[in-house]
XYZ file of C-alpha atoms in Angstrom:
519
model
C -6.427 3.412 26.492
C -7.126 6.652 27.721
C -4.506 8.333 27.417
C -4.374 8.206 23.756
C -7.920 8.832 23.154
C -7.584 11.710 24.069
C -4.433 12.780 23.368
C -5.315 12.240 19.581
C -8.995 14.184 20.857
C -11.340 10.977 20.056
C -13.901 10.757 22.468
C -16.506 7.719 22.938
C -18.589 8.307 19.803
C -17.392 10.151 17.156
C -18.837 11.669 14.096
C -17.214 8.946 11.171
C -17.565 11.664 7.888
C -15.262 14.782 8.108
C -14.695 17.649 4.725
C -12.823 19.600 6.874
C -11.678 21.412 9.576
C -14.864 22.440 10.622
C -16.861 19.749 8.481
C -17.829 16.760 10.869
C -20.702 15.540 9.610
C -22.794 13.116 12.138
C -25.504 10.922 10.244
C -27.784 10.257 12.531
C -29.335 7.625 9.791
C -25.642 5.151 9.722
C -25.746 2.616 11.986
C -22.876 2.242 15.088
C -19.301 0.901 14.280
C -17.607 -0.009 17.632
C -13.840 -0.403 17.259
C -12.183 -3.705 19.489
C -9.271 -4.034 20.668
C -7.294 -7.107 19.117
C -5.553 -7.498 22.651
C -8.056 -8.071 24.745
C -11.481 -8.630 22.838
C -12.525 -5.424 24.402
C -14.245 -1.922 22.767
C -12.388 0.220 21.888
C -14.260 3.475 20.848
C -17.443 3.987 18.351
C -17.394 5.625 14.946
C -20.601 6.968 13.407
C -21.349 5.928 10.248
C -21.748 7.545 6.206
C -24.944 6.522 4.952
C -24.988 7.286 1.052
C -26.228 10.551 1.768
C -23.430 11.454 3.721
C -21.004 10.330 1.757
C -22.802 12.114 -1.266
C -22.163 15.408 0.878
C -17.995 14.610 0.940
C -17.306 13.834 -2.604
C -18.989 16.648 -3.637
C -17.128 19.050 -0.852
C -13.713 17.060 -2.437
C -14.928 18.006 -5.966
C -15.377 21.484 -5.184
C -12.142 21.879 -3.279
C -10.558 19.976 -6.329
C -11.312 23.642 -8.519
C -10.097 25.575 -6.346
C -6.968 23.494 -5.699
C -5.546 22.231 -8.335
C -5.117 26.518 -9.526
C -2.654 26.614 -6.713
C 1.195 25.580 -7.466
C 2.352 23.716 -6.829
C 5.253 24.493 -4.716
C 2.599 26.095 -2.653
C 0.475 23.089 -2.519
C 4.615 21.554 -1.040
C 4.047 23.420 1.572
C 0.810 22.324 3.236
C 2.512 18.889 2.559
C 5.109 19.872 4.813
C 2.767 20.898 7.290
C 1.114 17.807 7.902
C 4.382 16.121 8.152
C 5.642 18.319 10.578
C 1.739 17.935 12.934
C 2.323 14.008 12.823
C 5.760 14.351 14.589
C 4.464 16.488 16.976
C 1.661 13.608 17.270
C 3.990 10.651 16.380
C 3.626 8.547 20.147
C 0.323 8.832 20.593
C -1.153 8.336 16.812
C 1.785 5.207 16.933
C 0.343 3.837 20.304
C -3.718 3.676 18.857
C -1.962 2.044 16.049
C -0.749 -0.797 18.036
C -4.636 -0.548 20.209
C -6.840 -1.065 17.219
C -4.506 -3.506 14.745
C -2.539 -5.148 16.921
C 0.719 -4.028 15.209
C 3.497 -4.110 17.692
C 4.097 -0.660 19.182
C 7.670 -0.410 17.320
C 5.963 -1.243 14.341
C 3.313 1.083 14.856
C 5.494 4.237 15.016
C 7.567 2.716 12.437
C 3.723 3.043 10.309
C 4.227 6.807 11.151
C 7.261 7.349 10.523
C 6.378 5.858 7.054
C 4.057 9.085 6.947
C 6.071 11.141 7.946
C 8.646 10.440 5.077
C 6.059 10.858 2.271
C 5.749 13.774 3.030
C 9.019 14.242 3.154
C 9.016 12.500 0.436
C 6.039 14.965 -1.447
C 7.658 18.519 -0.379
C 10.893 17.980 -2.351
C 8.225 15.772 -5.505
C 6.373 18.964 -5.040
C 9.305 20.976 -7.610
C 10.389 18.158 -9.340
C 6.254 17.601 -11.116
C 8.002 17.384 -14.772
C 7.559 17.131 -18.977
C 9.247 16.126 -21.341
C 10.464 18.456 -24.359
C 10.955 16.777 -27.719
C 11.901 17.682 -30.922
C 9.281 17.941 -33.212
C 9.673 16.453 -37.452
C 7.699 19.852 -38.599
C 9.439 23.226 -38.463
C 9.196 26.214 -36.455
C 7.215 24.209 -34.259
C 8.693 22.559 -30.605
C 6.771 20.139 -28.647
C 6.598 19.415 -24.848
C 4.594 17.195 -22.169
C 3.389 18.227 -19.259
C 0.827 16.986 -16.449
C -2.324 18.372 -14.926
C -4.046 17.154 -11.617
C -6.136 13.963 -12.527
C -9.274 15.466 -9.483
C -10.805 13.730 -6.735
C -8.794 10.780 -5.666
C -10.772 7.673 -3.990
C -8.568 5.704 -1.383
C -9.661 2.850 -0.096
C -7.535 1.351 2.441
C -6.839 -2.245 4.637
C -6.422 -2.131 8.304
C -3.019 -4.112 8.218
C -1.388 0.403 7.451
C -4.035 1.712 9.106
C -2.496 4.987 8.617
C 1.020 4.345 5.894
C -1.372 3.550 3.150
C -3.511 6.706 3.041
C -0.522 8.890 3.333
C 1.384 6.924 0.421
C -1.616 7.592 -1.375
C -2.750 11.774 -0.341
C 0.969 12.809 -0.302
C 1.868 12.924 -3.550
C -1.699 13.137 -4.673
C -2.124 16.240 -2.921
C 0.591 17.646 -4.702
C -0.171 17.013 -6.967
C -3.065 18.399 -7.172
C -5.589 15.787 -6.605
C -8.256 16.151 -2.892
C -8.911 13.193 -1.839
C -11.873 11.063 -0.524
C -10.591 8.418 1.967
C -12.561 4.450 3.034
C -10.353 3.189 5.527
C -11.006 -0.252 6.521
C -13.623 -0.868 9.144
C -12.023 -2.617 11.643
C -9.481 0.629 12.270
C -11.830 3.128 12.008
C -10.807 5.376 14.657
C -6.553 5.862 13.425
C -8.801 8.271 10.573
C -10.791 9.832 12.160
C -7.310 10.462 14.672
C -5.585 11.561 11.136
C -8.794 12.896 9.436
C -8.329 15.318 13.117
C -4.143 16.330 12.512
C -5.475 16.736 8.918
C -8.692 18.937 9.838
C -5.912 20.865 11.621
C -3.330 21.344 8.895
C -5.873 22.554 6.333
C -7.369 24.836 8.930
C -3.744 26.747 9.451
C -3.651 26.955 5.705
C -7.642 28.025 5.395
C -8.267 24.882 2.803
C -11.487 22.687 3.503
C -12.309 19.353 0.954
C -8.431 18.776 0.532
C -8.382 14.891 3.039
C -11.443 14.287 3.513
C -13.475 11.274 5.072
C -16.233 8.844 5.017
C -16.696 5.821 6.583
C -18.884 3.304 5.855
C -20.060 0.599 4.870
C -19.458 -1.031 1.101
C -22.637 -0.858 0.201
C -23.282 3.513 1.113
C -19.883 3.733 0.740
C -17.148 1.759 -1.168
C -19.530 0.454 -3.967
C -20.415 3.845 -4.502
C -16.881 5.357 -4.559
C -16.104 2.678 -7.515
C -18.801 3.564 -9.886
C -19.148 7.672 -9.029
C -17.260 8.891 -12.080
C -16.557 11.968 -9.847
C -13.840 9.635 -8.775
C -11.607 9.033 -11.831
C -8.751 7.237 -9.754
C -9.677 4.622 -6.906
C -6.734 3.259 -5.343
C -7.318 0.056 -2.808
C -5.192 -2.195 -0.802
C -6.792 -5.293 0.008
C -7.623 -8.485 -1.303
C -6.921 -10.084 -4.481
C -11.044 -11.548 -4.446
C -12.077 -7.857 -3.769
C -9.752 -6.104 -5.631
C -10.766 -7.995 -8.893
C -14.158 -6.581 -8.015
C -12.903 -3.628 -7.910
C -10.857 -3.523 -11.654
C -13.726 -4.152 -12.929
C -16.070 -2.209 -11.743
C -13.833 1.234 -11.930
C -12.453 0.428 -15.727
C -16.573 0.031 -16.795
C -16.381 3.467 -16.781
C -13.236 4.031 -18.032
C -11.948 5.186 -14.057
C -8.234 4.032 -13.490
C -7.235 2.010 -10.322
C -3.988 2.344 -8.122
C -4.283 -2.300 -7.111
C -2.660 -3.246 -4.118
C -3.231 -6.222 -3.838
C -2.184 -10.210 -2.320
C 1.243 -11.326 -1.662
C 3.026 -14.598 -1.605
C 6.163 -13.466 -0.832
C 9.663 -16.220 -1.032
C 12.757 -15.835 -0.012
C 15.389 -18.300 -1.941
C 18.706 -19.068 -0.310
C 21.219 -20.238 -1.681
C 24.153 -22.767 -0.432
C 26.978 -19.859 0.514
C 24.149 -17.641 2.379
C 25.003 -15.449 5.678
C 22.555 -18.159 7.623
C 22.482 -15.925 10.665
C 21.494 -12.591 8.595
C 18.768 -14.851 7.107
C 17.737 -15.863 9.980
C 17.360 -12.251 11.190
C 15.584 -11.689 7.898
C 13.299 -14.719 8.111
C 11.878 -13.385 11.823
C 11.813 -10.286 11.317
C 9.277 -10.578 7.797
C 7.042 -14.403 8.636
C 6.797 -13.280 12.456
C 6.240 -8.903 12.352
C 2.082 -7.810 12.656
C 2.014 -11.828 13.244
C 2.090 -12.665 9.650
C -0.718 -9.270 8.383
C 1.727 -7.875 6.318
C 0.980 -8.135 2.113
C 5.193 -8.002 2.815
C 5.378 -10.308 4.973
C 7.619 -13.817 4.398
C 5.168 -16.661 3.233
C 7.975 -19.323 1.322
C 11.084 -19.508 2.707
C 12.689 -22.374 -0.586
C 15.831 -23.426 0.633
C 19.325 -25.355 -0.726
C 18.741 -28.716 -0.261
C 22.152 -28.903 1.704
C 21.310 -26.453 4.217
C 17.469 -26.199 5.017
C 17.647 -28.608 8.069
C 20.016 -26.426 9.887
C 18.248 -23.178 8.635
C 15.590 -24.742 9.798
C 16.739 -25.691 13.040
C 17.969 -22.653 13.257
C 14.706 -20.695 12.993
C 13.051 -23.830 14.723
C 15.314 -22.247 18.358
C 14.170 -18.733 17.340
C 10.234 -18.620 17.028
C 10.796 -20.967 20.574
C 11.990 -17.238 22.205
C 9.947 -14.651 20.617
C 7.457 -13.052 22.898
C 4.337 -13.190 22.413
C 1.449 -10.530 23.971
C 0.089 -7.697 24.282
C 1.342 -4.936 21.479
C 1.900 -1.866 23.502
C 3.964 -3.928 26.236
C 8.136 -3.229 25.246
C 9.798 -6.481 24.804
C 7.338 -8.448 22.727
C 7.530 -8.440 19.359
C 4.151 -10.152 17.804
C 0.483 -9.522 18.918
C -2.892 -10.376 18.602
C -3.979 -11.396 14.835
C -7.121 -8.839 14.180
C -10.374 -11.790 14.075
C -10.802 -14.181 15.232
C -12.132 -15.289 12.092
C -8.303 -14.459 11.546
C -7.021 -17.532 13.688
C -9.868 -19.627 12.282
C -8.377 -18.967 8.588
C -4.815 -20.045 9.797
C -5.508 -23.122 12.060
C -7.743 -24.381 8.881
C -4.563 -23.551 6.644
C -1.978 -25.788 8.618
C -5.000 -28.807 8.663
C -4.850 -28.575 4.818
C -1.144 -28.864 4.716
C -0.359 -31.272 7.274
C -3.350 -33.552 5.827
C -0.893 -33.716 1.996
C 2.178 -34.315 3.940
C 3.175 -30.970 5.630
C 5.691 -31.189 8.914
C 4.947 -29.023 11.038
C 7.759 -28.344 13.324
C 7.328 -25.767 15.331
C 4.198 -23.318 16.371
C 0.319 -23.106 15.474
C -0.929 -23.913 18.326
C -3.791 -20.982 19.200
C -2.752 -19.277 22.753
C -6.029 -18.077 24.694
C -4.025 -17.478 27.778
C -3.008 -14.400 26.192
C -6.101 -13.660 24.201
C -8.749 -14.738 22.426
C -7.037 -13.926 19.247
C -3.177 -15.250 19.539
C -1.723 -17.651 18.137
C 1.950 -19.383 18.074
C 4.187 -18.989 14.794
C 4.078 -21.561 13.100
C 6.307 -23.285 9.863
C 6.089 -25.958 8.237
C 8.466 -27.884 6.631
C 6.150 -28.491 3.004
C 8.103 -31.771 -0.011
C 6.484 -29.891 -2.287
C 4.565 -26.431 -3.008
C 1.141 -28.202 -3.521
C -2.043 -25.696 -3.655
C -2.111 -24.294 0.393
C 1.438 -23.059 0.113
C 0.342 -21.333 -3.254
C -2.514 -19.679 -1.335
C -1.492 -15.788 1.002
C -3.236 -16.414 3.957
C -3.086 -13.708 6.271
C -1.125 -14.944 9.302
C 1.930 -16.155 11.366
C 2.995 -19.232 8.305
C 5.697 -20.054 6.887
C 6.165 -23.032 4.326
C 10.026 -24.338 4.035
C 10.597 -25.760 0.869
C 14.320 -27.621 -0.585
C 15.074 -27.068 -3.664
C 19.030 -28.245 -5.834
C 19.644 -25.479 -8.262
C 18.992 -22.173 -8.785
C 16.897 -23.260 -11.755
C 14.445 -24.814 -9.802
C 14.106 -22.104 -6.823
C 13.139 -19.796 -9.003
C 10.784 -21.536 -10.708
C 9.259 -22.751 -7.434
C 9.520 -18.857 -6.646
C 7.278 -17.777 -9.779
C 5.027 -20.263 -9.432
C 2.203 -18.727 -7.315
C -0.475 -15.872 -8.571
C 0.983 -13.356 -6.283
C 3.943 -10.920 -7.375
C 4.679 -9.131 -4.682
C 7.776 -8.586 -3.378
C 10.900 -11.527 -3.041
C 14.568 -11.760 -1.816
C 17.595 -14.141 -2.272
C 19.936 -14.881 0.329
C 23.771 -15.332 -1.201
C 26.938 -13.925 -1.277
C 27.934 -15.034 -5.375
C 27.151 -11.871 -7.120
C 26.406 -14.586 -10.287
C 23.822 -15.201 -8.471
C 21.879 -12.012 -7.097
C 22.147 -10.539 -10.634
C 20.219 -13.544 -12.010
C 18.103 -13.362 -9.111
C 17.575 -10.197 -10.349
C 17.470 -10.563 -14.119
C 14.604 -11.138 -16.423
C 14.701 -14.164 -15.829
C 14.944 -14.293 -12.420
C 12.351 -12.815 -9.272
C 8.903 -12.124 -11.463
C 7.919 -9.862 -8.060
C 7.479 -5.708 -8.482
C 10.037 -5.714 -5.660
C 13.556 -8.076 -4.904
C 16.082 -7.437 -2.868
C 19.727 -9.053 -2.347
C 21.134 -9.784 1.557
C 17.172 -8.474 2.826
C 13.990 -10.203 3.687
C 10.625 -9.020 1.858
C 9.157 -6.605 4.400
C 10.548 -3.050 5.889
C 10.726 -1.846 1.846
C 11.418 2.493 2.138
C 9.226 5.019 0.574
C 11.644 6.034 -2.210
C 11.418 3.392 -4.219
C 7.535 2.039 -5.827
C 5.516 0.101 -4.018
C 3.771 -2.165 -5.838
C 3.878 -6.224 -7.505
C 2.576 -7.979 -10.404
C 0.172 -10.550 -11.343
C -2.513 -11.167 -9.094
C -1.535 -8.218 -6.837
C -2.317 -5.563 -9.084
C 0.374 -4.362 -10.732
C -0.227 -0.713 -8.939
C 2.490 1.357 -7.467
C 2.346 4.123 -4.875
C 5.151 5.736 -2.703
C 8.681 6.858 -4.508
C 10.050 7.215 -7.541
C 7.440 8.141 -10.131
C 4.658 6.848 -8.984
C 2.957 10.492 -9.511
C 2.561 10.029 -12.014
C -0.777 8.142 -11.556
C -2.249 10.775 -9.785
C -1.990 13.239 -13.462
C -3.205 13.386 -15.941
C -0.787 13.979 -19.269
C -0.768 16.191 -21.648
C 1.290 16.733 -24.964
C 1.603 20.522 -26.379
C 2.938 21.150 -29.754
C 2.920 25.130 -30.004
C 3.473 26.438 -34.095
C 5.117 30.072 -33.725
C 5.605 30.240 -37.931
C 3.736 31.616 -40.066
C 3.215 28.491 -42.084
C 0.873 24.913 -40.745
C 2.725 22.152 -42.142
C 1.225 18.487 -41.386
C 2.718 15.552 -39.484
C 3.702 13.078 -41.257
C 4.562 14.850 -45.437
C 0.759 15.076 -45.175
C -0.414 17.643 -47.559
C -4.525 18.853 -47.384
C -6.018 20.765 -50.384
C -4.040 21.802 -53.292
C -0.814 21.035 -54.574
C 0.919 18.325 -54.508
C 2.746 15.622 -51.756
C 5.441 16.786 -50.344
C 7.373 14.081 -47.520
C 10.638 16.044 -46.185
C 8.065 16.811 -43.528
C 7.839 21.361 -44.559
C 5.325 23.609 -46.617
C 3.606 22.284 -49.368
C 4.329 24.912 -51.877
C 1.691 26.427 -53.865
């Protein structure tokens, strides 16, 4: 543990706010936040939290930096993001280990999360030369119309524990090339990951003689998160978390006419057709439902299987589940680490009991593993005869509900009959079934896959979902537009002043030709 902290410049107690290379702020009035190892329950290190006063200093620094940063040409901003990606490459192993240590996901997933950060930086570098606007033909002679995009301002990023570094980077890399500065409030469960990333950012900013582009503020909801949501200096809040909290964020930010990017709950289902490759299904479900101990927003939680193969597939999954190595996430060979808190364990046990009380059949797993540590559990598979209320609720734990269906219409109806709409998948070798699932009458999710699972989205495609998932999009495609403001420009290069829609104003008769009115 000490080697990981030393490699990233972390101390026993760390300041929890920063505005740039020399801008670490230790707030004497701020409380101490201790980060605990979910594998053992032991403390790792502490962070001195920010108060409302420190929060104002950090946002003020980001706002001041924005005035200069927005004037730098986008390709020049891309060079800063390029160097951030290179710095992450140099620190990939210790940072990935820290993610595993503090969050509890296995080492391979921790390193994979850092790779996502590197990938989005590479994406951002290319994007810095592709912030395209449209040119339109004007109906008025001698006029030219076009759209352009301008930086939005300092943006707020509120990230969750389950992806303690990657989600920040999805926002930060794109926002930076768009000309925005950012204020980051990480989860209080994973503050050390944020401090480590900020240190890396500080080195990059120092190399470019910059400050205030990437800033950090760790603190309570009252002192930091709620202030961010109400702060008119932050035109955009990107929030990742629960639907319950996301609803509050959306309402609060909307009251001041701010914008939001919401990445909220997921209750992701896989439909398995009668002709599916079951070996492929088992591998996809194992990664999707067991990976990160079921604590991804894209974790597979529902398996909707054709009635002719549901028994066989369940038996295969039970055999696979019984072979899952559970233990220390930093040990090679481990496939599932602990849940992040004791409360998460209690929530899992309560969900299992609720499912059993209405006829659910717990076919494997579902127990606590105190022999491994206080927050270890066995991944569970529960056979359900119907999609009951507990199945429609998202439990952030490795619970997989298996349900049968008779025909594709029933499968799609079952799949869509939950409040969330993030990620979805179907396994089939029939192109007609696959295309139906991807059609407007198929999956209602923001992500729809064929013959791959619900987890493992690439940064090239826009990430996000519909319904109670919030409707936000991050990472690839044209999601960069969320971090900018659109401006429509019209230039009159003639010596006349025709009005749109042929309107005349003043002397003369109406001329609907679109040209100037004769005098």
